[in-house]
PDB file of C-alpha atoms and ligand atoms in Angstrom:
ATOM      1  CA  MET A1115      10.958 -14.248  -4.146  1.00 94.00           C
ATOM      2  CA  HIS A1116      10.315 -12.186  -1.033  1.00 98.00           C
ATOM      3  CA  VAL A1117       8.174  -9.050  -1.596  1.00 98.00           C
ATOM      4  CA  VAL A1118       8.453  -6.280   0.926  1.00 98.00           C
ATOM      5  CA  PRO A1119       6.855  -2.816   0.771  1.00 98.00           C
ATOM      6  CA  LEU A1120       8.964  -0.267   2.583  1.00 98.00           C
ATOM      7  CA  PRO A1121       6.849   2.886   4.006  1.00 98.00           C
ATOM      8  CA  ALA A1122       8.861   5.926   2.826  1.00 98.00           C
ATOM      9  CA  LEU A1123       7.955   9.585   2.709  1.00 98.00           C
ATOM     10  CA  ALA A1124       4.597  10.624   3.442  1.00 96.00           C
ATOM     11  CA  ASP A1125       2.878   7.612   1.985  1.00 98.00           C
ATOM     12  CA  ASN A1126       4.794   6.150  -0.678  1.00 98.00           C
ATOM     13  CA  TYR A1127       6.153   2.551  -0.817  1.00 98.00           C
ATOM     14  CA  ILE A1128       9.506   1.386  -2.073  1.00 98.00           C
ATOM     15  CA  TRP A1129       9.298  -2.364  -3.057  1.00 98.00           C
ATOM     16  CA  LEU A1130      12.086  -4.441  -1.862  1.00 98.00           C
ATOM     17  CA  LEU A1131      12.219  -7.787  -3.509  1.00 98.00           C
ATOM     18  CA  HIS A1132      14.805 -10.306  -2.343  1.00 98.00           C
ATOM     19  CA  ASP A1133      15.602 -13.943  -2.535  1.00 98.00           C
ATOM     20  CA  ASP A1134      16.717 -16.469   0.198  1.00 97.00           C
ATOM     21  CA  ALA A1135      20.361 -16.024  -0.792  1.00 97.00           C
ATOM     22  CA  GLY A1136      20.064 -12.383   0.290  1.00 98.00           C
ATOM     23  CA  HIS A1137      19.960 -10.575  -3.004  1.00 98.00           C
ATOM     24  CA  ALA A1138      17.869  -7.819  -3.408  1.00 98.00           C
ATOM     25  CA  ILE A1139      16.030  -5.439  -6.074  1.00 98.00           C
ATOM     26  CA  ALA A1140      14.807  -1.933  -4.882  1.00 98.00           C
ATOM     27  CA  VAL A1141      11.811  -0.390  -6.895  1.00 98.00           C
ATOM     28  CA  ASP A1142      11.270   3.297  -6.873  1.00 98.00           C
ATOM     29  CA  PRO A1143      13.321   4.541  -4.037  1.00 98.00           C
ATOM     30  CA  GLY A1144      12.023   7.960  -3.216  1.00 98.00           C
ATOM     31  CA  GLU A1145      14.390   7.884  -0.501  1.00 98.00           C
ATOM     32  CA  ALA A1146      17.686   5.956   0.287  1.00 98.00           C
ATOM     33  CA  ALA A1147      17.127   5.631   4.285  1.00 98.00           C
ATOM     34  CA  PRO A1148      14.453   3.027   4.405  1.00 98.00           C
ATOM     35  CA  VAL A1149      16.313   0.869   1.554  1.00 98.00           C
ATOM     36  CA  GLU A1150      19.504   1.030   3.590  1.00 98.00           C
ATOM     37  CA  ALA A1151      17.532   0.301   6.925  1.00 98.00           C
ATOM     38  CA  ALA A1152      16.044  -2.824   5.477  1.00 98.00           C
ATOM     39  CA  LEU A1153      19.194  -4.271   3.680  1.00 98.00           C
ATOM     40  CA  ALA A1154      21.194  -3.957   7.234  1.00 98.00           C
ATOM     41  CA  GLU A1155      18.380  -5.346   9.237  1.00 98.00           C
ATOM     42  CA  ARG A1156      17.761  -8.267   6.875  1.00 97.00           C
ATOM     43  CA  GLY A1157      21.378  -8.733   5.807  1.00 98.00           C
ATOM     44  CA  LEU A1158      20.792  -8.043   2.310  1.00 98.00           C
ATOM     45  CA  THR A1159      22.932  -7.095  -0.919  1.00 98.00           C
ATOM     46  CA  LEU A1160      21.355  -4.636  -3.019  1.00 98.00           C
ATOM     47  CA  ASP A1161      22.010  -5.724  -6.922  1.00 98.00           C
ATOM     48  CA  ALA A1162      19.459  -3.636  -8.895  1.00 98.00           C
ATOM     49  CA  ILE A1163      17.211  -0.509  -8.745  1.00 98.00           C
ATOM     50  CA  LEU A1164      14.198  -0.347 -11.041  1.00 98.00           C
ATOM     51  CA  LEU A1165      12.430   3.084 -11.660  1.00 98.00           C
ATOM     52  CA  THR A1166       8.844   3.581 -13.127  1.00 98.00           C
ATOM     53  CA  HIS A1167       8.902   7.190 -13.833  1.00 98.00           C
ATOM     54  CA  HIS A1168      10.606  10.550 -13.173  1.00 98.00           C
ATOM     55  CA  HIS A1169       8.616  11.795 -10.014  1.00 98.00           C
ATOM     56  CA  PRO A1170      11.294  12.845  -7.238  1.00 98.00           C
ATOM     57  CA  ASP A1171       9.010  10.776  -4.613  1.00 98.00           C
ATOM     58  CA  HIS A1172      10.047   7.515  -6.834  1.00 98.00           C
ATOM     59  CA  ILE A1173      13.526   8.445  -7.645  1.00 98.00           C
ATOM     60  CA  ALA A1174      15.192  10.620  -5.165  1.00 98.00           C
ATOM     61  CA  GLY A1175      17.083   7.793  -3.153  1.00 98.00           C
ATOM     62  CA  ALA A1176      18.441   6.134  -6.325  1.00 98.00           C
ATOM     63  CA  ASP A1177      21.684   8.220  -6.621  1.00 98.00           C
ATOM     64  CA  SER A1178      22.755   7.589  -3.290  1.00 98.00           C
ATOM     65  CA  LEU A1179      21.850   3.888  -3.308  1.00 98.00           C
ATOM     66  CA  ARG A1180      23.681   3.640  -6.754  1.00 98.00           C
ATOM     67  CA  GLN A1181      26.743   5.293  -5.420  1.00 97.00           C
ATOM     68  CA  ARG A1182      27.101   3.226  -2.430  1.00 98.00           C
ATOM     69  CA  HIS A1183      26.007  -0.283  -3.754  1.00 98.00           C
ATOM     70  CA  ASP A1184      27.229   0.223  -7.366  1.00 97.00           C
ATOM     71  CA  VAL A1185      24.290  -1.275  -9.047  1.00 98.00           C
ATOM     72  CA  PRO A1186      22.492  -0.951 -12.468  1.00 98.00           C
ATOM     73  CA  VAL A1187      19.464   1.609 -12.528  1.00 98.00           C
ATOM     74  CA  TYR A1188      16.753   0.624 -14.984  1.00 98.00           C
ATOM     75  CA  ALA A1189      14.394   3.200 -16.136  1.00 98.00           C
ATOM     76  CA  PRO A1190      12.305   4.348 -19.017  1.00 98.00           C
ATOM     77  CA  HIS A1191      13.898   6.376 -21.841  1.00 98.00           C
ATOM     78  CA  ASP A1192      13.508  10.118 -20.309  1.00 98.00           C
ATOM     79  CA  GLU A1193      16.051  12.536 -19.664  1.00 97.00           C
ATOM     80  CA  ARG A1194      14.375  13.838 -16.562  1.00 98.00           C
ATOM     81  CA  ILE A1195      15.732  10.524 -14.898  1.00 98.00           C
ATOM     82  CA  ALA A1196      19.536  11.232 -15.263  1.00 97.00           C
ATOM     83  CA  ILE A1197      20.771   8.494 -12.944  1.00 97.00           C
ATOM     84  CA  ALA A1198      19.716   5.727 -15.261  1.00 98.00           C
ATOM     85  CA  THR A1199      22.219   3.308 -16.467  1.00 98.00           C
ATOM     86  CA  HIS A1200      20.076   1.125 -18.521  1.00 98.00           C
ATOM     87  CA  ARG A1201      17.025   2.489 -20.522  1.00 98.00           C
ATOM     88  CA  VAL A1202      13.923   0.181 -21.288  1.00 98.00           C
ATOM     89  CA  ALA A1203      11.315   0.561 -23.725  1.00 98.00           C
ATOM     90  CA  ASP A1204       8.194  -1.207 -23.967  1.00 98.00           C
ATOM     91  CA  GLY A1205       8.587  -5.099 -24.280  1.00 98.00           C
ATOM     92  CA  GLU A1206      11.988  -4.853 -23.363  1.00 98.00           C
ATOM     93  CA  ARG A1207      13.337  -7.835 -21.273  1.00 98.00           C
ATOM     94  CA  ILE A1208      15.419  -7.702 -17.983  1.00 98.00           C
ATOM     95  CA  ALA A1209      17.162 -10.809 -16.964  1.00 97.00           C
ATOM     96  CA  LEU A1210      18.776 -10.406 -13.420  1.00 97.00           C
ATOM     97  CA  SER A1211      21.088 -13.294 -12.275  1.00 95.00           C
ATOM     98  CA  THR A1212      21.166 -12.268  -8.616  1.00 94.00           C
ATOM     99  CA  PRO A1213      18.371 -12.425  -7.446  1.00 95.00           C
ATOM    100  CA  ARG A1214      17.358 -14.795 -10.337  1.00 96.00           C
ATOM    101  CA  ALA A1215      14.585 -12.624 -11.862  1.00 97.00           C
ATOM    102  CA  ARG A1216      13.193 -11.831 -14.942  1.00 98.00           C
ATOM    103  CA  PHE A1217      10.908  -8.678 -15.920  1.00 98.00           C
ATOM    104  CA  GLU A1218       9.277  -7.196 -19.059  1.00 98.00           C
ATOM    105  CA  ALA A1219       8.888  -3.370 -19.301  1.00 98.00           C
ATOM    106  CA  MET A1220       5.364  -2.129 -20.359  1.00 98.00           C
ATOM    107  CA  ALA A1221       4.880   1.340 -21.372  1.00 98.00           C
ATOM    108  CA  VAL A1222       1.968   2.591 -19.581  1.00 98.00           C
ATOM    109  CA  PRO A1223       1.662   6.493 -20.148  1.00 98.00           C
ATOM    110  CA  GLY A1224      -1.017   8.536 -18.448  1.00 98.00           C
ATOM    111  CA  HIS A1225       0.406   9.669 -15.108  1.00 98.00           C
ATOM    112  CA  THR A1226       3.627  10.601 -16.953  1.00 98.00           C
ATOM    113  CA  SER A1227       4.308  10.409 -20.828  1.00 98.00           C
ATOM    114  CA  SER A1228       7.277   8.046 -20.044  1.00 98.00           C
ATOM    115  CA  HIS A1229       5.839   5.875 -17.221  1.00 98.00           C
ATOM    116  CA  VAL A1230       6.602   1.985 -17.286  1.00 98.00           C
ATOM    117  CA  ALA A1231       5.500  -0.923 -15.353  1.00 98.00           C
ATOM    118  CA  TYR A1232       7.537  -3.908 -14.590  1.00 98.00           C
ATOM    119  CA  VAL A1233       5.964  -7.311 -14.978  1.00 98.00           C
ATOM    120  CA  GLY A1234       7.495 -10.558 -14.098  1.00 98.00           C
ATOM    121  CA  GLU A1235       7.958 -13.046 -10.872  1.00 98.00           C
ATOM    122  CA  GLY A1236       4.345 -12.919 -10.575  1.00 98.00           C
ATOM    123  CA  LEU A1237       4.331  -9.183  -9.909  1.00 98.00           C
ATOM    124  CA  LEU A1238       3.263  -5.959 -11.456  1.00 99.00           C
ATOM    125  CA  LEU A1239       5.358  -3.043 -10.155  1.00 99.00           C
ATOM    126  CA  CYS A1240       3.156  -0.193 -11.640  1.00 98.00           C
ATOM    127  CA  GLY A1241       4.447   3.086  -9.728  1.00 98.00           C
ATOM    128  CA  ASP A1242       1.710   5.686 -10.005  1.00 98.00           C
ATOM    129  CA  THR A1243      -0.360   4.049 -13.086  1.00 98.00           C
ATOM    130  CA  LEU A1244      -2.603   1.614 -10.986  1.00 98.00           C
ATOM    131  CA  PHE A1245      -3.329   1.916  -7.193  1.00 98.00           C
ATOM    132  CA  SER A1246      -5.458  -0.442  -5.235  1.00 98.00           C
ATOM    133  CA  LEU A1247      -9.152   0.815  -5.719  1.00 98.00           C
ATOM    134  CA  GLY A1248      -7.823   3.903  -7.988  1.00 98.00           C
ATOM    135  CA  CYS A1249      -5.498   5.009 -10.597  1.00 98.00           C
ATOM    136  CA  GLY A1250      -2.847   7.807 -11.066  1.00 98.00           C
ATOM    137  CA  ARG A1251      -3.510  11.394 -11.938  1.00 97.00           C
ATOM    138  CA  LEU A1252      -3.395  12.449 -15.601  1.00 98.00           C
ATOM    139  CA  PHE A1253      -0.199  14.924 -15.401  1.00 98.00           C
ATOM    140  CA  GLU A1254       0.944  14.284 -18.825  1.00 98.00           C
ATOM    141  CA  GLY A1255      -1.332  11.891 -20.514  1.00 96.00           C
ATOM    142  CA  THR A1256      -4.619  11.793 -22.061  1.00 97.00           C
ATOM    143  CA  PRO A1257      -7.835   9.848 -20.729  1.00 98.00           C
ATOM    144  CA  ALA A1258      -7.472   7.580 -23.838  1.00 98.00           C
ATOM    145  CA  GLN A1259      -3.917   6.938 -23.093  1.00 98.00           C
ATOM    146  CA  MET A1260      -4.400   6.146 -19.615  1.00 98.00           C
ATOM    147  CA  LEU A1261      -7.286   3.924 -20.217  1.00 98.00           C
ATOM    148  CA  ALA A1262      -5.286   1.890 -22.804  1.00 98.00           C
ATOM    149  CA  SER A1263      -2.599   1.620 -20.256  1.00 98.00           C
ATOM    150  CA  LEU A1264      -5.005   0.258 -17.702  1.00 98.00           C
ATOM    151  CA  ASP A1265      -6.578  -2.172 -20.318  1.00 98.00           C
ATOM    152  CA  ARG A1266      -3.142  -3.702 -20.683  1.00 98.00           C
ATOM    153  CA  LEU A1267      -2.627  -4.038 -17.103  1.00 98.00           C
ATOM    154  CA  SER A1268      -6.140  -5.551 -16.763  1.00 98.00           C
ATOM    155  CA  ALA A1269      -5.026  -8.326 -19.256  1.00 98.00           C
ATOM    156  CA  LEU A1270      -2.177  -9.732 -17.024  1.00 98.00           C
ATOM    157  CA  PRO A1271      -3.211 -13.040 -14.974  1.00 98.00           C
ATOM    158  CA  GLY A1272      -5.564 -12.431 -12.079  1.00 98.00           C
ATOM    159  CA  ASP A1273      -3.236 -13.849  -9.560  1.00 98.00           C
ATOM    160  CA  THR A1274      -0.509 -11.229 -10.437  1.00 98.00           C
ATOM    161  CA  LEU A1275       0.221  -9.185  -7.278  1.00 98.00           C
ATOM    162  CA  VAL A1276      -0.221  -5.348  -7.954  1.00 98.00           C
ATOM    163  CA  CYS A1277       2.574  -3.535  -6.061  1.00 98.00           C
ATOM    164  CA  CYS A1278       1.747   0.170  -6.210  1.00 98.00           C
ATOM    165  CA  GLY A1279       3.602   3.264  -5.021  1.00 98.00           C
ATOM    166  CA  HIS A1280       1.298   4.789  -2.625  1.00 98.00           C
ATOM    167  CA  GLU A1281      -0.686   3.791   0.252  1.00 98.00           C
ATOM    168  CA  TYR A1282      -3.923   5.276  -1.062  1.00 98.00           C
ATOM    169  CA  THR A1283      -6.345   2.346  -0.610  1.00 98.00           C
ATOM    170  CA  ALA A1284      -8.677   3.889   2.102  1.00 97.00           C
ATOM    171  CA  ALA A1285      -9.084   7.216   0.454  1.00 97.00           C
ATOM    172  CA  ASN A1286      -9.588   5.332  -3.017  1.00 98.00           C
ATOM    173  CA  GLY A1287     -12.057   3.040  -1.251  1.00 98.00           C
ATOM    174  CA  ARG A1288     -14.240   5.919  -0.117  1.00 97.00           C
ATOM    175  CA  PHE A1289     -14.608   7.255  -3.658  1.00 98.00           C
ATOM    176  CA  ALA A1290     -15.258   3.698  -5.226  1.00 98.00           C
ATOM    177  CA  GLN A1291     -18.153   3.033  -2.685  1.00 97.00           C
ATOM    178  CA  GLY A1292     -19.849   6.097  -4.032  1.00 96.00           C
ATOM    179  CA  ILE A1293     -19.551   5.012  -7.426  1.00 97.00           C
ATOM    180  CA  GLU A1294     -20.607   1.354  -6.805  1.00 97.00           C
ATOM    181  CA  PRO A1295     -22.215   1.053  -3.488  1.00 96.00           C
ATOM    182  CA  ALA A1296     -24.048  -2.275  -4.301  1.00 95.00           C
ATOM    183  CA  ASN A1297     -20.484  -4.024  -5.112  1.00 97.00           C
ATOM    184  CA  PRO A1298     -20.006  -7.001  -2.689  1.00 98.00           C
ATOM    185  CA  ALA A1299     -16.490  -7.729  -3.660  1.00 98.00           C
ATOM    186  CA  LEU A1300     -15.871  -3.742  -2.836  1.00 98.00           C
ATOM    187  CA  THR A1301     -17.545  -4.119   0.369  1.00 98.00           C
ATOM    188  CA  THR A1302     -15.414  -7.181   1.474  1.00 98.00           C
ATOM    189  CA  ARG A1303     -12.006  -5.418   0.138  1.00 98.00           C
ATOM    190  CA  LEU A1304     -12.963  -2.164   2.317  1.00 98.00           C
ATOM    191  CA  GLN A1305     -13.368  -4.417   5.387  1.00 98.00           C
ATOM    192  CA  GLN A1306     -10.100  -5.776   4.736  1.00 98.00           C
ATOM    193  CA  VAL A1307      -8.212  -2.578   4.102  1.00 98.00           C
ATOM    194  CA  ALA A1308      -9.731  -1.163   7.211  1.00 98.00           C
ATOM    195  CA  SER A1309      -8.641  -4.001   9.615  1.00 98.00           C
ATOM    196  CA  LEU A1310      -5.082  -4.029   7.887  1.00 98.00           C
ATOM    197  CA  ARG A1311      -4.611  -0.461   8.243  1.00 98.00           C
ATOM    198  CA  ALA A1312      -6.057  -0.489  11.827  1.00 98.00           C
ATOM    199  CA  ALA A1313      -3.208  -2.998  12.717  1.00 98.00           C
ATOM    200  CA  GLY A1314      -0.783  -0.671  10.990  1.00 97.00           C
ATOM    201  CA  GLN A1315      -0.375  -3.129   7.744  1.00 98.00           C
ATOM    202  CA  PRO A1316       0.026  -2.024   4.261  1.00 98.00           C
ATOM    203  CA  SER A1317      -3.115  -2.656   2.210  1.00 98.00           C
ATOM    204  CA  VAL A1318      -1.041  -3.741  -0.566  1.00 98.00           C
ATOM    205  CA  PRO A1319       0.127  -6.062  -2.764  1.00 98.00           C
ATOM    206  CA  VAL A1320      -3.168  -7.052  -3.871  1.00 98.00           C
ATOM    207  CA  PRO A1321      -4.042  -9.783  -6.613  1.00 98.00           C
ATOM    208  CA  LEU A1322      -5.104  -8.132  -9.839  1.00 98.00           C
ATOM    209  CA  ALA A1323      -8.503 -10.222  -9.513  1.00 98.00           C
ATOM    210  CA  SER A1324      -9.405  -8.393  -6.602  1.00 98.00           C
ATOM    211  CA  GLU A1325      -8.951  -4.989  -8.404  1.00 98.00           C
ATOM    212  CA  LEU A1326     -10.745  -6.244 -11.399  1.00 98.00           C
ATOM    213  CA  ALA A1327     -13.647  -6.691  -9.052  1.00 98.00           C
ATOM    214  CA  CYS A1328     -13.574  -3.618  -7.009  1.00 98.00           C
ATOM    215  CA  ASN A1329     -11.402  -0.814  -8.796  1.00 98.00           C
ATOM    216  CA  PRO A1330     -13.843   1.410 -10.606  1.00 98.00           C
ATOM    217  CA  PHE A1331     -11.155   2.487 -12.867  1.00 98.00           C
ATOM    218  CA  LEU A1332     -10.821  -1.200 -14.026  1.00 98.00           C
ATOM    219  CA  ARG A1333     -14.433  -1.397 -14.409  1.00 98.00           C
ATOM    220  CA  ILE A1334     -15.426   0.847 -17.060  1.00 98.00           C
ATOM    221  CA  ASP A1335     -17.277  -1.799 -18.931  1.00 97.00           C
ATOM    222  CA  SER A1336     -19.077  -3.120 -16.145  1.00 97.00           C
ATOM    223  CA  GLU A1337     -22.920  -2.608 -15.945  1.00 96.00           C
ATOM    224  CA  ALA A1338     -22.762  -0.561 -12.939  1.00 96.00           C
ATOM    225  CA  LEU A1339     -20.108   1.895 -14.508  1.00 97.00           C
ATOM    226  CA  ALA A1340     -22.048   1.994 -17.815  1.00 96.00           C
ATOM    227  CA  ALA A1341     -25.121   2.999 -15.489  1.00 96.00           C
ATOM    228  CA  TRP A1342     -23.059   5.661 -13.789  1.00 97.00           C
ATOM    229  CA  GLY A1343     -21.680   6.959 -17.134  1.00 96.00           C
ATOM    230  CA  HIS A1344     -25.428   6.970 -18.293  1.00 96.00           C
ATOM    231  CA  ARG A1345     -26.446   9.327 -15.606  1.00 95.00           C
ATOM    232  CA  HIS A1346     -23.544  11.682 -16.111  1.00 95.00           C
ATOM    233  CA  HIS A1347     -24.236  11.656 -19.892  1.00 95.00           C
ATOM    234  CA  VAL A1348     -20.946  10.007 -21.109  1.00 94.00           C
ATOM    235  CA  ASP A1349     -21.937   6.953 -22.947  1.00 87.00           C
ATOM    236  CA  ASP A1350     -18.380   5.967 -24.664  1.00 94.00           C
ATOM    237  CA  ARG A1351     -15.605   4.331 -22.563  1.00 96.00           C
ATOM    238  CA  VAL A1352     -13.137   6.829 -22.948  1.00 98.00           C
ATOM    239  CA  SER A1353     -15.379   9.760 -22.065  1.00 97.00           C
ATOM    240  CA  ARG A1354     -16.589   7.442 -19.233  1.00 98.00           C
ATOM    241  CA  PHE A1355     -13.296   6.982 -18.073  1.00 98.00           C
ATOM    242  CA  ALA A1356     -12.225  10.876 -18.201  1.00 98.00           C
ATOM    243  CA  ALA A1357     -15.669  11.575 -16.249  1.00 98.00           C
ATOM    244  CA  LEU A1358     -14.631   9.221 -13.793  1.00 98.00           C
ATOM    245  CA  ARG A1359     -11.056  10.489 -13.263  1.00 98.00           C
ATOM    246  CA  ALA A1360     -12.277  14.261 -13.188  1.00 97.00           C
ATOM    247  CA  ALA A1361     -15.001  13.014 -10.563  1.00 97.00           C
ATOM    248  CA  LYS A1362     -12.101  11.637  -8.407  1.00 97.00           C
ATOM    249  CA  ASP A1363      -9.943  14.784  -8.843  1.00 96.00           C
ATOM    250  CA  ASP A1364     -12.987  16.713  -7.373  1.00 95.00           C
ATOM    251  CA  PHE A1365     -13.815  14.217  -4.677  1.00 95.00           C
ATOM    252  CA  ARG A1366     -13.230  15.231  -1.051  1.00 86.00           C
ATOM    253  CA  GLY A1367     -13.884  12.141   0.877  1.00 73.00           C
TER     254      GLY A1367
HETATM  255 ZN1   ZN B1010       4.160  10.113  -9.755  1.00 83.45          ZN
END
């Protein structure tokens, strides 16, 4: 499967997945035009749309794409996503014949209450739950919910490619570096991100193993984060995660 991040809106990525026969899936189309352009340019047929959560920058292009291509739209159980044709719950499997692909929906509440991720084909399509070097803001969930969601994502195989909804990596990296300045894996990743971005390339997808080594929100149980928590008088892991997320909310890097 070819995995193509399509830049959209200010800093979103729509993920276009396609096989060699020209069958494609669009994930979180916040606008239709970049998908239509990529389909035309690459000679692809759109076969399905997957949606992770109800925010307009992830779904606003889905209606136009569905009308034009007559494709199924998979989405979580949430009436705010009126366009859905197939609702998915935690653990539910999606088997597509064109392109031949299997995904499992995983409930990952935190950013929104009904947010799902799709896992399959070696990919983690995680919307605004996990970002490279960061995680989503807690608009509808509690820190405990978001941490439990990230714990589930952390347990996936390390070679899983993280396909997230925004290009936030450089800004997230400045925050991460302040939390863990002595992490050599983070230093290496930041150099990689700087050269990718300077060349106009996306910083994602990125293997989950890299995120486990670099992303402070996946490193709550590390010695470095335990020490950070101790300095901020938050010693249990949920309080530490909540304090870290609050510090990121206040960070102006
Ligand atoms: Zn969102």
